[in-house]
Coordinates of C-alpha atoms in Angstrom, one line a residue:
Chain Q
M1 CA -41.6 83.5 -35.3
T2 CA -43.4 80.3 -34.5
E3 CA -41.1 79.6 -31.6
T4 CA -41.9 82.8 -29.7
G5 CA -45.6 82.3 -30.5
A6 CA -45.4 78.8 -29.0
S7 CA -43.6 80.0 -25.9
T8 CA -46.2 82.7 -25.1
T9 CA -49.1 80.4 -25.3
P10 CA -48.1 78.1 -22.5
T11 CA -47.6 81.0 -20.1
R12 CA -51.0 82.4 -20.8
E13 CA -52.4 78.8 -20.5
Q14 CA -50.5 78.4 -17.2
D15 CA -52.2 81.6 -15.8
A16 CA -55.6 80.4 -16.9
L17 CA -54.9 77.0 -15.3
G18 CA -54.5 78.7 -12.0
D19 CA -58.2 79.3 -12.0
L20 CA -59.1 75.7 -12.5
I21 CA -59.4 73.1 -9.7
V22 CA -58.9 69.4 -10.2
C23 CA -60.5 67.0 -7.8
P24 CA -57.6 64.9 -6.4
S25 CA -59.9 61.9 -5.9
C26 CA -61.5 61.6 -9.3
D27 CA -59.7 64.1 -11.7
L28 CA -62.8 66.2 -12.6
V29 CA -62.0 69.8 -13.6
Y30 CA -63.9 72.8 -12.3
T31 CA -63.4 76.5 -12.5
V32 CA -62.7 77.7 -9.0
P33 CA -66.1 78.9 -7.7
D34 CA -66.7 81.7 -5.2
V35 CA -67.2 79.8 -1.9
G36 CA -68.4 81.9 1.0
P37 CA -67.6 81.2 4.6
R38 CA -69.6 78.2 5.9
E39 CA -70.2 77.1 2.3
R40 CA -68.5 74.1 0.8
A41 CA -67.6 73.2 -2.7
V42 CA -68.1 69.5 -3.2
C43 CA -67.0 67.4 -6.2
L44 CA -70.1 66.4 -8.2
R45 CA -68.9 63.0 -8.9
C46 CA -67.1 61.6 -5.9
R47 CA -68.5 64.0 -3.2
R48 CA -65.1 65.0 -1.9
V49 CA -65.1 68.4 -0.2
L50 CA -62.8 70.5 -2.3
I51 CA -63.1 74.0 -0.8
A52 CA -64.5 74.8 2.6
P53 CA -63.3 78.2 3.8
R54 CA -64.2 79.5 7.3
R55 CA -63.9 83.0 8.5
K56 CA -61.0 83.4 10.9
A57 CA -60.1 79.7 10.4
G58 CA -56.4 80.6 10.6
K59 CA -56.6 82.1 14.0
Q60 CA -58.9 79.3 15.3
L61 CA -56.6 76.7 13.8
I62 CA -53.6 78.2 15.6
A63 CA -55.5 78.3 18.8
L64 CA -56.6 74.7 18.5
A65 CA -53.1 73.6 17.5
L66 CA -51.5 75.4 20.5
T67 CA -54.1 73.9 22.8
V68 CA -53.5 70.4 21.5
L69 CA -49.7 70.9 21.8
I70 CA -50.0 72.0 25.4
L71 CA -52.3 69.0 26.1
I72 CA -49.8 66.6 24.7
V73 CA -46.9 68.0 26.7
A74 CA -49.0 68.1 29.9
A75 CA -50.4 64.6 29.3
S76 CA -46.8 63.3 29.0
I77 CA -45.8 64.7 32.3
F78 CA -48.9 64.2 34.5
P79 CA -49.9 60.7 35.8
F80 CA -52.1 59.1 33.3
L81 CA -53.8 56.0 34.7
A82 CA -53.5 54.1 37.9
I83 CA -54.9 50.8 39.1
D84 CA -55.7 49.4 42.5
A85 CA -56.1 45.7 43.0
G86 CA -55.7 43.6 46.1
G87 CA -54.1 46.4 48.0
L88 CA -51.5 46.9 45.3
H89 CA -51.2 50.2 43.4
H90 CA -49.5 51.0 40.2
K91 CA -49.6 54.0 38.1
A92 CA -48.4 54.7 34.6
S93 CA -47.5 57.8 32.6
I94 CA -47.7 58.1 28.8
L95 CA -44.0 57.6 28.7
D96 CA -44.3 54.3 30.7
T97 CA -47.0 53.3 28.2
A98 CA -44.8 54.0 25.2
L99 CA -41.9 52.2 26.8
A100 CA -43.9 49.1 27.7
F101 CA -42.2 47.1 24.9
H102 CA -38.9 45.5 25.9
G103 CA -36.2 43.4 24.3
M104 CA -37.0 42.4 20.8
L105 CA -40.1 44.6 20.9
S106 CA -38.3 47.8 21.9
V107 CA -38.5 49.1 18.3
L108 CA -42.2 49.2 18.9
S109 CA -41.7 51.5 21.9
V110 CA -40.0 54.0 19.6
A111 CA -42.8 53.7 17.0
V112 CA -45.5 54.2 19.7
L113 CA -43.7 57.2 21.1
F114 CA -43.5 58.7 17.6
F115 CA -47.2 57.9 16.8
I116 CA -48.7 59.4 20.0
V117 CA -46.2 62.1 21.0
V118 CA -43.5 63.1 18.5
I119 CA -45.4 63.1 15.2
P120 CA -48.5 64.9 16.5
M121 CA -46.3 67.6 18.1
L122 CA -44.2 68.0 15.0
R123 CA -47.2 68.2 12.8
L124 CA -48.8 70.9 15.0
C125 CA -45.6 72.9 15.2
L126 CA -45.3 72.9 11.4
L127 CA -49.0 74.0 11.1
I128 CA -48.4 76.9 13.5
Y129 CA -45.2 77.9 11.7
V130 CA -47.1 78.0 8.4
L131 CA -50.2 79.7 9.6
V132 CA -48.8 82.5 11.8
P133 CA -47.4 84.7 9.0
L134 CA -50.6 84.1 7.0
I135 CA -53.0 85.4 9.6
R136 CA -50.8 88.4 10.2
D137 CA -50.9 89.2 6.5
R138 CA -47.2 88.8 6.2
P139 CA -45.4 86.9 3.4
P140 CA -45.1 83.2 4.1
A141 CA -42.2 82.0 6.3
P142 CA -39.3 80.4 4.5
L143 CA -39.9 76.8 3.4
S144 CA -43.6 77.2 4.2
R145 CA -44.6 75.0 1.3
E146 CA -42.3 72.2 2.4
A147 CA -43.5 72.6 6.0
F148 CA -47.1 72.4 5.1
A149 CA -46.6 69.5 2.7
L150 CA -44.8 67.6 5.5
S151 CA -47.5 68.5 8.0
E152 CA -50.1 67.0 5.6
A153 CA -48.0 63.9 5.0
L154 CA -47.9 63.3 8.7
V155 CA -51.6 63.5 9.3
P156 CA -52.3 59.7 8.9
W157 CA -49.4 58.9 11.2
S158 CA -50.4 61.3 13.9
M159 CA -52.3 58.9 16.2
A160 CA -52.9 60.8 19.5
E161 CA -56.7 60.5 19.1
I162 CA -56.5 56.8 18.4
F163 CA -54.4 56.3 21.5
A164 CA -57.1 58.1 23.5
I165 CA -59.8 55.7 22.3
G166 CA -57.3 52.9 23.0
C167 CA -57.3 54.0 26.7
A168 CA -61.1 53.6 26.8
V169 CA -60.8 50.1 25.4
A170 CA -58.1 49.1 27.9
L171 CA -60.2 50.4 30.7
V172 CA -63.2 48.3 29.6
K173 CA -61.0 45.3 29.5
L174 CA -59.6 46.0 33.0
S175 CA -62.8 47.0 34.6
D176 CA -63.7 43.7 36.3
L177 CA -60.1 42.9 37.1
A178 CA -59.2 46.1 39.1
D179 CA -60.2 49.6 40.0
V180 CA -58.9 52.0 37.5
V181 CA -58.1 55.6 38.5
Y182 CA -58.0 58.2 35.8
G183 CA -55.2 60.7 36.2
P184 CA -55.4 64.3 34.8
A185 CA -53.6 63.1 31.7
A186 CA -56.4 60.7 30.8
W187 CA -58.9 63.6 30.8
M188 CA -56.5 65.6 28.7
F189 CA -56.4 62.9 26.1
A190 CA -60.2 62.8 26.1
V191 CA -60.4 66.5 25.3
L192 CA -57.7 66.0 22.7
V193 CA -59.9 63.6 20.6
V194 CA -62.5 66.4 20.2
L195 CA -59.9 69.0 19.4
V196 CA -58.2 66.9 16.7
V197 CA -61.5 66.3 15.0
A198 CA -62.3 70.0 15.2
T199 CA -58.9 70.9 13.6
D200 CA -59.6 68.6 10.7
R201 CA -63.0 70.0 10.1
L202 CA -61.8 73.6 10.2
M203 CA -58.9 73.2 7.9
C204 CA -59.4 74.1 4.2
R205 CA -56.3 72.8 2.5
Y206 CA -57.1 74.7 -0.7
S207 CA -57.3 78.0 1.0
I208 CA -54.0 77.5 2.8
W209 CA -52.2 76.5 -0.4
K210 CA -53.7 79.5 -2.2
S211 CA -52.5 81.9 0.5
L212 CA -49.1 80.3 0.4
E213 CA -48.9 81.0 -3.3
S214 CA -49.4 84.8 -3.1
Chain T
M1 CA -70.4 74.2 -8.1
E2 CA -69.5 76.0 -11.3
I3 CA -68.4 73.7 -14.0
A4 CA -65.8 74.3 -16.7
G5 CA -67.9 73.5 -19.7
E6 CA -69.0 69.9 -19.5
L7 CA -67.8 67.7 -16.7
R8 CA -64.4 66.5 -17.9
T9 CA -61.4 65.0 -16.3
A10 CA -58.1 66.7 -16.3
R11 CA -56.7 63.8 -18.4
E12 CA -59.4 64.3 -21.1
M13 CA -58.4 67.9 -21.3
G14 CA -54.7 67.1 -21.5
L15 CA -54.0 68.5 -18.1
V16 CA -52.7 67.1 -14.9
G17 CA -54.3 67.8 -11.4
C18 CA -52.0 68.3 -8.5
T19 CA -53.2 65.9 -5.8
Q20 CA -51.8 68.1 -3.0
C21 CA -53.2 71.6 -3.8
M22 CA -55.7 70.7 -6.5
R23 CA -54.2 73.1 -9.1
A24 CA -54.5 72.2 -12.7
V25 CA -51.1 71.9 -14.4
A26 CA -50.1 71.6 -18.1
G27 CA -49.8 68.0 -19.2
D28 CA -46.1 68.1 -19.7
A29 CA -45.3 69.7 -16.3
T30 CA -43.6 67.6 -13.6
R31 CA -44.0 69.8 -10.6
C32 CA -46.9 71.9 -9.4
P33 CA -46.1 75.6 -9.6
R34 CA -48.3 76.4 -6.6
C35 CA -47.2 73.8 -4.0
G36 CA -44.1 72.3 -5.5
A37 CA -45.4 68.7 -5.4
R38 CA -44.5 66.2 -8.1
V39 CA -47.5 65.8 -10.4
Q40 CA -48.6 62.8 -12.5
S41 CA -51.8 62.3 -14.4
R42 CA -52.0 58.8 -12.9
D43 CA -49.4 57.1 -10.8
P44 CA -48.0 54.5 -13.2
V45 CA -46.8 52.3 -10.5
S46 CA -49.8 52.7 -8.2
L47 CA -50.9 49.1 -8.4
Q48 CA -47.4 47.8 -7.9
K49 CA -47.2 49.8 -4.7
V50 CA -50.6 48.6 -3.6
W51 CA -49.7 45.0 -4.1
A52 CA -46.2 45.2 -2.7
W53 CA -47.3 46.8 0.6
W54 CA -50.4 44.6 0.6
L55 CA -48.3 41.4 0.5
M56 CA -46.0 42.8 3.3
G57 CA -49.1 43.6 5.4
L58 CA -50.6 40.2 4.9
G59 CA -47.3 38.5 5.5
F60 CA -47.1 40.2 8.9
Y61 CA -50.7 39.7 9.7
I62 CA -50.3 35.9 9.8
P63 CA -47.7 35.8 12.5
A64 CA -49.7 38.5 14.3
N65 CA -52.4 35.9 14.7
I66 CA -50.1 32.9 15.5
Y67 CA -48.0 34.4 18.2
P68 CA -49.4 35.6 21.6
M69 CA -50.5 39.3 21.8
L70 CA -50.4 39.4 25.6
E71 CA -48.8 37.3 28.3
T72 CA -50.7 37.5 31.6
R73 CA -49.1 36.3 34.8
T74 CA -51.2 36.0 37.9
L75 CA -50.6 34.2 41.3
V76 CA -52.1 31.0 40.0
H77 CA -51.0 30.7 36.4
T78 CA -49.3 32.2 33.4
Q79 CA -51.1 32.4 30.2
S80 CA -50.4 33.6 26.6
N81 CA -53.2 34.8 24.5
T82 CA -53.4 35.2 20.8
I83 CA -55.9 37.8 19.4
V84 CA -58.5 35.2 18.7
G85 CA -57.7 33.2 21.8
G86 CA -58.2 36.2 24.0
A87 CA -61.6 36.9 22.5
V88 CA -62.7 33.2 22.8
E89 CA -61.7 33.2 26.4
L90 CA -63.7 36.3 27.1
A91 CA -66.7 34.7 25.4
Q92 CA -66.3 31.6 27.6
H93 CA -66.4 33.8 30.6
G94 CA -69.7 35.1 29.4
N95 CA -68.3 38.4 28.3
W96 CA -69.9 38.2 24.8
G97 CA -70.1 41.9 24.2
V98 CA -66.4 42.6 24.6
A99 CA -65.4 39.4 22.8
I100 CA -67.5 40.4 19.7
I101 CA -66.0 43.9 19.8
I102 CA -62.5 42.5 19.8
L103 CA -63.2 40.1 17.1
I104 CA -64.7 42.8 14.9
A105 CA -61.9 45.3 15.6
S106 CA -58.9 43.0 15.4
V107 CA -60.0 40.3 13.0
L108 CA -63.0 41.3 10.9
I109 CA -61.8 44.8 10.0
P110 CA -58.1 43.8 9.2
V111 CA -59.3 40.9 7.0
A112 CA -61.9 43.1 5.3
K113 CA -59.2 45.7 4.6
F114 CA -57.1 43.1 2.8
V115 CA -60.0 41.8 0.8
L116 CA -61.4 45.2 -0.2
L117 CA -58.0 46.6 -1.1
A118 CA -57.3 43.6 -3.3
G119 CA -60.7 43.9 -4.8
L120 CA -60.1 47.5 -5.7
A121 CA -56.7 46.8 -7.3
I122 CA -58.1 43.8 -9.2
G123 CA -61.0 46.0 -10.4
V124 CA -58.7 48.6 -11.8
R125 CA -56.6 45.9 -13.6
F126 CA -59.3 43.6 -14.9
G127 CA -62.4 45.7 -15.1
P128 CA -64.6 46.7 -12.2
A129 CA -67.4 44.6 -10.7
A130 CA -69.3 47.6 -9.1
P131 CA -70.2 51.1 -10.0
E132 CA -67.3 53.6 -9.5
R133 CA -69.0 55.6 -6.8
Q134 CA -69.5 52.4 -4.7
R135 CA -65.8 51.5 -5.2
Y136 CA -64.8 55.0 -4.3
V137 CA -66.8 54.8 -1.0
V138 CA -65.0 51.4 -0.3
Y139 CA -61.7 53.1 -0.9
E140 CA -62.5 56.0 1.4
I141 CA -63.6 53.6 4.1
V142 CA -60.4 51.4 3.8
E143 CA -58.2 54.6 3.8
Y144 CA -60.0 56.0 6.8
I145 CA -60.2 52.9 8.9
G146 CA -56.6 51.7 8.3
R147 CA -54.9 53.8 11.0
W148 CA -57.5 52.9 13.6
S149 CA -56.3 49.3 13.7
M150 CA -53.3 50.6 15.6
I151 CA -55.6 50.8 18.6
D152 CA -54.8 47.1 19.4
V153 CA -51.1 47.9 19.8
F154 CA -51.9 50.9 22.0
V155 CA -54.2 48.8 24.1
V156 CA -51.4 46.2 24.6
A157 CA -49.1 49.1 25.6
I158 CA -51.5 50.5 28.1
L159 CA -52.4 47.2 29.6
S160 CA -48.8 46.1 30.0
S161 CA -47.6 49.4 31.5
L162 CA -50.5 49.6 33.8
V163 CA -50.9 46.0 35.0
Q164 CA -47.6 45.6 36.9
L165 CA -48.8 44.4 40.3
Q166 CA -45.7 42.5 41.3
A167 CA -46.7 38.9 42.0
L168 CA -50.5 39.5 41.9
A169 CA -50.8 40.1 38.2
S170 CA -48.7 41.4 35.4
I171 CA -49.1 41.7 31.7
T172 CA -46.3 41.8 29.2
P173 CA -46.7 42.4 25.5
G174 CA -46.3 39.4 23.2
R175 CA -44.4 39.1 19.9
A176 CA -47.6 39.4 17.9
S177 CA -47.9 43.1 18.9
L178 CA -44.9 43.9 16.7
F179 CA -46.1 41.9 13.8
F180 CA -49.6 43.4 14.1
A181 CA -48.1 47.0 14.2
L182 CA -46.1 46.2 11.1
S183 CA -49.1 44.8 9.4
V184 CA -51.1 47.9 10.1
I185 CA -48.3 50.2 8.8
F186 CA -47.9 48.3 5.6
T187 CA -51.7 48.1 5.0
M188 CA -51.8 51.9 5.5
L189 CA -49.0 52.3 2.9
S190 CA -50.8 50.0 0.6
A191 CA -54.0 52.1 0.8
Q192 CA -52.0 55.3 0.4
G193 CA -50.3 53.9 -2.7
F194 CA -53.7 53.5 -4.4
D195 CA -54.3 56.3 -6.9
S196 CA -58.1 56.7 -6.6
R197 CA -58.3 58.5 -9.9
L198 CA -57.8 55.0 -11.5
L199 CA -61.2 54.0 -10.2
W200 CA -63.0 56.5 -12.4
D201 CA -60.9 55.8 -15.5
A202 CA -61.8 52.1 -15.9
R203 CA -65.4 52.7 -17.1
S204 CA -65.0 55.7 -19.4
P205 CA -63.5 54.0 -22.4
R206 CA -66.0 51.1 -22.3
R207 CA -68.9 53.5 -22.2
G208 CA -67.6 55.1 -25.3
A209 CA -69.2 58.5 -24.5
G210 CA -67.4 61.6 -25.6
P211 CA -64.6 62.0 -28.0
A212 CA -61.1 60.5 -27.6
P213 CA -58.6 62.4 -25.4
A214 CA -56.6 63.7 -28.3
S215 CA -59.5 65.4 -30.0
E216 CA -60.6 66.9 -26.7
R217 CA -57.3 68.4 -26.3
N218 CA -57.8 70.1 -29.7
L219 CA -61.2 71.4 -28.6
L220 CA -59.6 73.0 -25.5
R221 CA -57.0 74.7 -27.6
G222 CA -59.7 75.9 -30.0
E223 CA -61.7 77.6 -27.2

């Protein structure tokens, strides 16, 4: 019957569609190419990097994510910056910084705390949760797809590295007013900038989605 | 990169691309079978989202410049500085370098973001004024740079938590910091609401190259 004929075609088409890749930025369609480690598949029209697999990227990503997590926790505990001026001394931790907004502005304290501590940590935990079963060749953990989707959605709102650059700017502004002493946490944030960039460069979204599928 | 026949868009082939995992999905599907994301060929309300968030962002950017960003109390005087006021004062003290950096980061970049986002949205609606690749580069820059504007808010937080030297000097955040943060958040949402695939659509019908989408769909079935 025509009806059964019609219902088999879409399934076959669906399977064939799995071998196609659509550039999310400009909608061009490609067949999924063989991309070796250290090679990159780039969209011909908009130059967006579509596939960029790395050997052992999973393990390295987990290592990086764990390091950044530890850095954020440690940076929240250790003293961060201190100033000396006219014999007076004051030091601030990350928590003091986030809670600098009072009264009507206290909602901003919550936002800052989320941007520089809560969201980056949540995102990294989700990433580790998704990647650990994958590198051990186990089936994906329950709700892996949702976890990875959330982790990706949090990327723009995870601003630990922006905060680190903000520290540098604040120090420049203060440099002729007072002596600024860097605490251990300040150096941790400096390392963090580099690691966050490395994490982004290492991560091939396509490869992760593909391994979550199987 | 290997190409599926000629370079064609998913829309021309009657397919939909998942923006999350890049899978091609049949045109009538609503969810991606690989990642579970909702799929749409183009976001039909993309421009509405862009304009709604854009207006909110601009609306908060104005008070962010009127109210003081920082209030500085020293032994001799108390002083409130707006974003521009602070930069002007630095320039008057001969600190031209820092003043120019602040003006670029807190005034030029936010204003450029509003102008460029509006330009992109107007281009999609009324026909573009620049080649699509240029417009896409502009979009990428706006999207990338958006979150970095939050640096001003963080600087205010760092300065006011650090400079608490009792009577000698203290800095407290001003009301503008909240408005500025809201403006940054809404501008980010505005840029995220923009469906960049719209940029590449605008020209193709005008150029008239290639058959209409419907006949292309038939070609695909015939293969």
